[in-house]
PDB file of C-alpha atoms in Angstrom:
ATOM      1  CA  MET U   1     145.066  82.284 121.766  1.00  0.00           C
ATOM      2  CA  SER U   2     145.068  86.002 121.015  1.00  0.00           C
ATOM      3  CA  ALA U   3     143.062  88.605 122.897  1.00  0.00           C
ATOM      4  CA  ARG U   4     140.968  89.158 119.766  1.00  0.00           C
ATOM      5  CA  ALA U   5     140.060  85.489 119.577  1.00  0.00           C
ATOM      6  CA  ASP U   6     139.165  85.515 123.285  1.00  0.00           C
ATOM      7  CA  ARG U   7     136.845  88.498 122.744  1.00  0.00           C
ATOM      8  CA  ALA U   8     135.255  86.865 119.704  1.00  0.00           C
ATOM      9  CA  LYS U   9     134.623  83.705 121.717  1.00  0.00           C
ATOM     10  CA  ALA U  10     132.875  85.743 124.388  1.00  0.00           C
ATOM     11  CA  VAL U  11     130.461  87.315 121.894  1.00  0.00           C
ATOM     12  CA  PRO U  12     127.463  85.032 121.273  1.00  0.00           C
ATOM     13  CA  GLY U  13     126.924  84.189 117.617  1.00  0.00           C
ATOM     14  CA  ARG U  14     130.537  84.738 116.552  1.00  0.00           C
ATOM     15  CA  ARG U  15     133.230  82.267 115.629  1.00  0.00           C
ATOM     16  CA  ALA U  16     136.637  82.469 117.243  1.00  0.00           C
ATOM     17  CA  GLU U  17     137.952  84.233 114.122  1.00  0.00           C
ATOM     18  CA  GLY U  18     135.440  87.034 114.752  1.00  0.00           C
ATOM     19  CA  ARG U  19     133.221  86.234 111.765  1.00  0.00           C
ATOM     20  CA  PRO U  20     129.476  85.901 112.410  1.00  0.00           C
ATOM     21  CA  THR U  21     127.986  82.415 112.216  1.00  0.00           C
ATOM     22  CA  ARG U  22     125.117  81.557 109.894  1.00  0.00           C
ATOM     23  CA  GLU U  23     122.818  81.197 112.876  1.00  0.00           C
ATOM     24  CA  SER U  24     123.551  84.669 114.173  1.00  0.00           C
ATOM     25  CA  GLY U  25     122.700  85.999 110.714  1.00  0.00           C
ATOM     26  CA  LEU U  26     119.274  84.359 110.857  1.00  0.00           C
ATOM     27  CA  ASN U  27     118.781  85.679 114.386  1.00  0.00           C
ATOM     28  CA  ARG U  28     119.501  89.177 113.091  1.00  0.00           C
ATOM     29  CA  TRP U  29     117.498  88.975 109.888  1.00  0.00           C
ATOM     30  CA  VAL U  30     114.266  87.292 110.979  1.00  0.00           C
ATOM     31  CA  PRO U  31     113.284  90.165 113.332  1.00  0.00           C
ATOM     32  CA  ARG U  32     114.323  92.698 110.678  1.00  0.00           C
ATOM     33  CA  LEU U  33     112.214  90.964 108.031  1.00  0.00           C
ATOM     34  CA  ALA U  34     109.176  90.794 110.334  1.00  0.00           C
ATOM     35  CA  ILE U  35     109.556  94.485 111.189  1.00  0.00           C
ATOM     36  CA  GLY U  36     109.972  95.189 107.475  1.00  0.00           C
ATOM     37  CA  ALA U  37     106.685  93.366 106.775  1.00  0.00           C
ATOM     38  CA  ALA U  38     105.096  95.568 109.444  1.00  0.00           C
ATOM     39  CA  ALA U  39     106.506  98.686 107.794  1.00  0.00           C
ATOM     40  CA  LEU U  40     105.087  97.609 104.419  1.00  0.00           C
ATOM     41  CA  HIS U  41     101.668  97.124 105.991  1.00  0.00           C
ATOM     42  CA  PHE U  42     101.800 100.543 107.637  1.00  0.00           C
ATOM     43  CA  ILE U  43     102.870 102.163 104.360  1.00  0.00           C
ATOM     44  CA  VAL U  44      99.974 100.547 102.508  1.00  0.00           C
ATOM     45  CA  ALA U  45      97.506 101.367 105.281  1.00  0.00           C
ATOM     46  CA  PHE U  46      98.516 105.027 105.450  1.00  0.00           C
ATOM     47  CA  THR U  47      99.395 105.897 101.855  1.00  0.00           C
ATOM     48  CA  LEU U  48      97.369 103.744  99.498  1.00  0.00           C
ATOM     49  CA  ALA U  49      94.185 103.667 101.542  1.00  0.00           C
ATOM     50  CA  ASP U  50      91.716 106.522 101.873  1.00  0.00           C
ATOM     51  CA  TRP U  51      91.283 107.455 105.529  1.00  0.00           C
ATOM     52  CA  SER U  52      89.119 110.472 104.701  1.00  0.00           C
ATOM     53  CA  GLY U  53      85.872 108.506 104.934  1.00  0.00           C
ATOM     54  CA  ILE U  54      86.846 106.917 108.240  1.00  0.00           C
ATOM     55  CA  ALA U  55      88.059 110.234 109.664  1.00  0.00           C
ATOM     56  CA  GLY U  56      85.091 112.113 108.213  1.00  0.00           C
ATOM     57  CA  ASP U  57      82.689 109.767 109.979  1.00  0.00           C
ATOM     58  CA  GLY U  58      84.541 110.251 113.289  1.00  0.00           C
ATOM     59  CA  PHE U  59      86.469 106.917 113.492  1.00  0.00           C
ATOM     60  CA  VAL U  60      83.987 105.345 115.941  1.00  0.00           C
ATOM     61  CA  ASN U  61      82.021 102.474 114.371  1.00  0.00           C
ATOM     62  CA  THR U  62      83.086 103.504 110.859  1.00  0.00           C
ATOM     63  CA  VAL U  63      84.176 100.071 109.580  1.00  0.00           C
ATOM     64  CA  GLY U  64      81.850  97.170 108.916  1.00  0.00           C
ATOM     65  CA  ASP U  65      78.735  99.113 107.918  1.00  0.00           C
ATOM     66  CA  LYS U  66      77.616  97.447 104.695  1.00  0.00           C
ATOM     67  CA  THR U  67      75.489 100.441 103.788  1.00  0.00           C
ATOM     68  CA  VAL U  68      78.639 102.584 103.347  1.00  0.00           C
ATOM     69  CA  ALA U  69      79.822 102.526  99.731  1.00  0.00           C
ATOM     70  CA  ASP U  70      83.537 102.147 100.512  1.00  0.00           C
ATOM     71  CA  ASN U  71      83.122  99.649 103.368  1.00  0.00           C
ATOM     72  CA  ALA U  72      85.328  96.997 101.689  1.00  0.00           C
ATOM     73  CA  GLU U  73      88.167  99.511 101.308  1.00  0.00           C
ATOM     74  CA  ARG U  74      87.733 100.632 104.925  1.00  0.00           C
ATOM     75  CA  MET U  75      87.909  97.036 106.134  1.00  0.00           C
ATOM     76  CA  SER U  76      91.016  96.392 104.047  1.00  0.00           C
ATOM     77  CA  THR U  77      92.648  99.514 105.473  1.00  0.00           C
ATOM     78  CA  LEU U  78      91.835  98.499 109.034  1.00  0.00           C
ATOM     79  CA  TRP U  79      93.148  94.954 108.623  1.00  0.00           C
ATOM     80  CA  PHE U  80      96.313  96.042 106.840  1.00  0.00           C
ATOM     81  CA  PHE U  81      96.987  98.333 109.793  1.00  0.00           C
ATOM     82  CA  MET U  82      96.182  95.600 112.355  1.00  0.00           C
ATOM     83  CA  ALA U  83      98.385  93.061 110.533  1.00  0.00           C
ATOM     84  CA  GLY U  84     101.206  95.610 110.638  1.00  0.00           C
ATOM     85  CA  ILE U  85     100.870  95.801 114.415  1.00  0.00           C
ATOM     86  CA  GLY U  86     100.983  91.988 114.608  1.00  0.00           C
ATOM     87  CA  PHE U  87     104.130  91.732 112.479  1.00  0.00           C
ATOM     88  CA  LEU U  88     105.739  94.513 114.492  1.00  0.00           C
ATOM     89  CA  ALA U  89     104.971  92.503 117.630  1.00  0.00           C
ATOM     90  CA  PHE U  90     106.516  89.337 116.121  1.00  0.00           C
ATOM     91  CA  GLY U  91     109.656  91.180 115.061  1.00  0.00           C
ATOM     92  CA  THR U  92     110.234  93.102 118.265  1.00  0.00           C
ATOM     93  CA  PHE U  93     109.448  90.065 120.426  1.00  0.00           C
ATOM     94  CA  ALA U  94     111.842  87.900 118.411  1.00  0.00           C
ATOM     95  CA  ARG U  95     114.570  90.537 118.753  1.00  0.00           C
ATOM     96  CA  TRP U  96     113.956  90.813 122.506  1.00  0.00           C
ATOM     97  CA  ALA U  97     113.929  87.021 122.976  1.00  0.00           C
ATOM     98  CA  ILE U  98     117.178  86.576 121.054  1.00  0.00           C
ATOM     99  CA  LYS U  99     118.894  89.280 123.101  1.00  0.00           C
ATOM    100  CA  ALA U 100     117.528  87.873 126.373  1.00  0.00           C
ATOM    101  CA  THR U 101     118.117  84.173 125.715  1.00  0.00           C
ATOM    102  CA  GLY U 102     120.331  83.903 122.631  1.00  0.00           C
ATOM    103  CA  HIS U 103     117.610  81.708 121.110  1.00  0.00           C
ATOM    104  CA  MET U 104     114.941  82.314 118.457  1.00  0.00           C
ATOM    105  CA  PRO U 105     111.565  81.156 119.834  1.00  0.00           C
ATOM    106  CA  THR U 106     110.169  78.354 117.674  1.00  0.00           C
ATOM    107  CA  GLN U 107     106.691  79.828 118.049  1.00  0.00           C
ATOM    108  CA  ILE U 108     107.653  82.846 115.926  1.00  0.00           C
ATOM    109  CA  GLY U 109     108.227  80.613 112.909  1.00  0.00           C
ATOM    110  CA  GLY U 110     105.117  78.573 113.612  1.00  0.00           C
ATOM    111  CA  TYR U 111     102.840  81.593 113.861  1.00  0.00           C
ATOM    112  CA  LEU U 112     104.274  83.179 110.727  1.00  0.00           C
ATOM    113  CA  LEU U 113     103.725  79.918 108.844  1.00  0.00           C
ATOM    114  CA  LEU U 114     100.216  79.691 110.281  1.00  0.00           C
ATOM    115  CA  ALA U 115      99.490  83.075 108.712  1.00  0.00           C
ATOM    116  CA  GLY U 116     101.561  82.717 105.543  1.00  0.00           C
ATOM    117  CA  VAL U 117     100.703  79.255 104.240  1.00  0.00           C
ATOM    118  CA  PRO U 118      96.888  79.628 104.128  1.00  0.00           C
ATOM    119  CA  MET U 119      97.242  83.133 102.713  1.00  0.00           C
ATOM    120  CA  THR U 120      99.538  81.845  99.965  1.00  0.00           C
ATOM    121  CA  ILE U 121      97.111  79.043  99.130  1.00  0.00           C
ATOM    122  CA  MET U 122      93.996  81.258  99.118  1.00  0.00           C
ATOM    123  CA  GLN U 123      95.600  84.318  97.501  1.00  0.00           C
ATOM    124  CA  PRO U 124      98.862  83.371  95.765  1.00  0.00           C
ATOM    125  CA  VAL U 125      99.587  86.947  94.656  1.00  0.00           C
ATOM    126  CA  SER U 126      99.895  88.412  98.142  1.00  0.00           C
ATOM    127  CA  GLY U 127     102.342  88.798 100.980  1.00  0.00           C
ATOM    128  CA  GLY U 128     101.680  85.217 102.076  1.00  0.00           C
ATOM    129  CA  ALA U 129     104.796  83.899 100.346  1.00  0.00           C
ATOM    130  CA  LEU U 130     106.927  86.475 102.166  1.00  0.00           C
ATOM    131  CA  LEU U 131     105.434  85.462 105.509  1.00  0.00           C
ATOM    132  CA  THR U 132     106.026  81.803 104.694  1.00  0.00           C
ATOM    133  CA  VAL U 133     109.683  82.482 103.879  1.00  0.00           C
ATOM    134  CA  ILE U 134     110.162  84.513 107.084  1.00  0.00           C
ATOM    135  CA  GLY U 135     108.475  81.707 109.046  1.00  0.00           C
ATOM    136  CA  ILE U 136     110.790  79.083 107.550  1.00  0.00           C
ATOM    137  CA  LEU U 137     113.825  81.263 108.316  1.00  0.00           C
ATOM    138  CA  ALA U 138     112.598  81.692 111.898  1.00  0.00           C
ATOM    139  CA  LEU U 139     112.257  77.911 112.285  1.00  0.00           C
ATOM    140  CA  LEU U 140     115.776  77.431 110.894  1.00  0.00           C
ATOM    141  CA  ALA U 141     117.076  80.051 113.320  1.00  0.00           C
ATOM    142  CA  ALA U 142     115.320  78.305 116.209  1.00  0.00           C
ATOM    143  CA  LYS U 143     116.686  74.932 115.144  1.00  0.00           C
ATOM    144  CA  HIS U 144     120.271  76.198 114.881  1.00  0.00           C
ATOM    145  CA  SER U 145     120.265  78.466 117.931  1.00  0.00           C
ATOM    146  CA  PRO U 146     121.492  76.879 121.142  1.00  0.00           C
ATOM    147  CA  THR U 147     118.861  76.690 123.824  1.00  0.00           C
ATOM    148  CA  PRO U 148     119.726  78.625 127.000  1.00  0.00           C
ATOM    149  CA  GLY U 149     120.797  75.387 128.749  1.00  0.00           C
ATOM    150  CA  GLU U 150     123.148  74.445 125.877  1.00  0.00           C
ATOM    151  CA  GLN U 151     124.987  77.772 125.731  1.00  0.00           C
ATOM    152  CA  LYS U 152     128.625  77.700 126.742  1.00  0.00           C
ATOM    153  CA  CYS U 153     129.818  80.099 129.372  1.00  0.00           C
TER     154      CYS U 153
END
């Protein structure tokens, strides 16, 4: 066996020929897609929403007051921002877990499906379908990734 093949064997997620496996592709793309969903939420929260009312009222206790005319928009802005933080957490945790263990945690896919499926049912024209797809990809990655005990040395 050549030195190149030996090096490729030593790199997790690569075939002996040096080409990435399908599973390593999912392990790379699921965190990227989750972080991308976070970025989209941050973009919407900071560019399409109007923070002037929230900032003008001093941020503290400025969302949820039904007497404020733009309360629904303020709540939407807040929750888009909070969802972005959640998706960023999913993506960065998945990336960390894959680097630490070589395995996609099954929970990542389950939680993304838990968010995506009801959202898709209740509001079909939304990001719910994207979350559902990312969740399915995460479950496929978890299914095809060797668990730490199964990894070859």
